[in-house]
């Protein structure tokens, strides 16, 4: 509608002008910035003044008939009340830390905004944590408060006595629990007005744990500016969002992708955040929801797309889907091709990490080169460097790195919490190193080879697992695979593939099938890369985010576990 256009243009022009010039380093990042007061409250104002119909800010369903729809005004109202719960009964002050372990329920969004309003530092945790994990996180982060549901409250109680920093426990539940404050009751009783704290752009806002793909998760601290302003460009250009869009991002609330895809990216643009909460990944339920609800933009992990393309997608008529995104792991070109041929939609891949957000992306309007990460996204200057920090020419493999001029880019994490040595170790000369290997082509597209630790060196050749996994998945027998190194007396190490077979191939002679897969790889990539060893497995070990844990497989293969 007309009013949305007018209001939006006013808001976006300011944000866009500022952020674009900030990203070109023409302007300082504003001294003060708070996403709740500077963005959300503005949207709420626009919504209120124009009184026009619009999409909700949050549209939540659980597939069992429950539904929540909040406009920006209602989100503002409820999150102010929630802020009063945190600073009142919970006794939290600006700078205190709170561990929030919630599934995808509306309260998670409310509490995120309430933390920004109060200056309380939010640490999202996944509901798959055990009592021990929770204890570790409470101690490591020195969190004063924990917020969770009935499901995990007993686990928290079993370790609470060991967590000397923990003062308050807040439960999100219909019923009450001894020694726990009840969020729903307190929310009802809380005062309606809260004055948002004035935060500096560099003030710490959140602590995220990394996915733990290569070891124990690291605590990454981000600021009001790095998240709030940093993801503006991402929502605008990679996600291609406007206020008429409805975005469904499927990632777990605990990962940085939830901040990008379910909070800052869409809400900066006034876009509706859609959530279908389901206890576990259910391809049919997802496909049905895409047919039933006017979701325009979908973001999901490559693993999820790999599972979705196992279904006959031509039987589903999506209601409004027009833009598909993925990231977090490499997307095999074959999966992209299948999704495209069955739905007519391209998948736009992004590459990023908890520490520094989006690094490269395939943007709408850009030529897509399947299998590539796309090009550097603003404000980053991405280069491929050697071990001395020298820039490598196009086509050469090296470390994917970000050029840092005099200043650290404003979108960067502030530090690994309590680990200055690790924080410093990411810097090499004038560059921040991502820990990933890749190359750049003549057109500036970046090609992912693998995490530095995953690269296989066989007879002097360096081989990245992703290319071979992508070759394997082109064969109809392969659902997914993990390629790792395996010890070999002559070559040092050789390529080994662990392959999950599609059901119709499971009864075939494994020896014959292995030879067939080897021939197939030799045909589609340079023959020296073919997997000399193949093992068929039922499933692959994955992180909670769905990433393949190649390091676990590699350790097993080399006899370290
Ligand atoms: P940890 O650092 O704890 O081992 P992690 O690196 O998986 O875990 P995240 O910050 O969630 O934690 O993930 C960032 C990493 O994920 C990147 O450094 C890269 O290795 C990988 N990644 C992200 N997006 C892509 C992509 N599109 N293609 C390939 N790899 C990707
Ligand atoms: Mg990492």
Coordinates of C-alpha atoms in Angstrom, one line a residue, residues 3-4 35-36 39-45 47-48 52-61 68-79 105-106 108-110 113 117 241-249 258 261-276:
X3 CA 1.5 4.5 3.1
X4 CA 4.0 1.8 3.5
X35 CA 18.1 -1.4 17.0
X36 CA 15.0 -1.3 19.3
X39 CA 14.6 0.9 13.9
X40 CA 11.8 -1.0 15.6
X41 CA 10.2 2.0 17.3
X42 CA 10.3 3.9 14.0
X43 CA 8.5 1.1 12.2
X44 CA 6.0 1.1 15.0
X45 CA 5.5 4.8 14.5
X47 CA 2.5 1.7 11.3
X48 CA 0.6 3.7 13.8
X52 CA -3.0 1.2 6.9
X53 CA -3.1 -2.6 6.6
X54 CA 0.3 -4.2 6.6
X55 CA 2.0 -7.5 7.2
X56 CA 2.6 -8.3 10.9
X57 CA 6.1 -8.0 12.2
X58 CA 6.0 -11.5 13.5
X59 CA 3.7 -14.3 12.2
X60 CA 4.1 -17.5 14.2
X61 CA 2.4 -20.8 13.7
X68 CA 0.4 -15.4 16.9
X69 CA 0.5 -12.2 14.8
X70 CA 2.1 -9.1 16.2
X71 CA 2.4 -5.8 14.4
X72 CA 5.4 -3.6 15.0
X73 CA 3.3 -1.5 17.5
X74 CA 2.3 -4.6 19.5
X75 CA 5.9 -5.9 19.4
X76 CA 7.0 -2.5 20.7
X77 CA 4.3 -2.6 23.5
X78 CA 5.0 -6.1 24.6
X79 CA 8.8 -5.8 24.4
X105 CA 8.4 -19.4 20.3
X106 CA 7.2 -15.8 20.1
X108 CA 12.2 -15.5 22.0
X109 CA 11.7 -12.5 19.7
X110 CA 10.2 -10.5 22.6
X113 CA 14.1 -6.9 21.8
X117 CA 15.9 -2.0 25.4
X241 CA 13.6 -7.7 1.4
X242 CA 10.9 -5.0 1.4
X243 CA 7.9 -4.4 3.8
X244 CA 5.6 -6.4 1.5
X245 CA 7.8 -9.5 1.9
X246 CA 7.3 -12.4 4.3
X247 CA 10.5 -14.1 5.3
X248 CA 10.9 -17.6 6.7
X249 CA 14.3 -18.4 8.0
X258 CA 18.8 -16.6 13.3
X261 CA 17.5 -14.0 9.0
X262 CA 14.9 -13.8 11.8
X263 CA 15.6 -10.5 13.5
X264 CA 17.9 -7.9 12.1
X265 CA 17.8 -8.6 8.3
X266 CA 14.1 -8.6 7.9
X267 CA 13.1 -6.1 10.6
X268 CA 15.5 -3.5 9.4
X269 CA 13.4 -3.6 6.1
X270 CA 10.0 -3.7 7.9
X271 CA 9.6 -7.2 6.6
X272 CA 7.4 -9.8 8.3
X273 CA 9.2 -12.6 10.1
X274 CA 7.4 -15.9 9.5
X275 CA 8.0 -18.9 11.7
X276 CA 6.5 -22.4 11.5

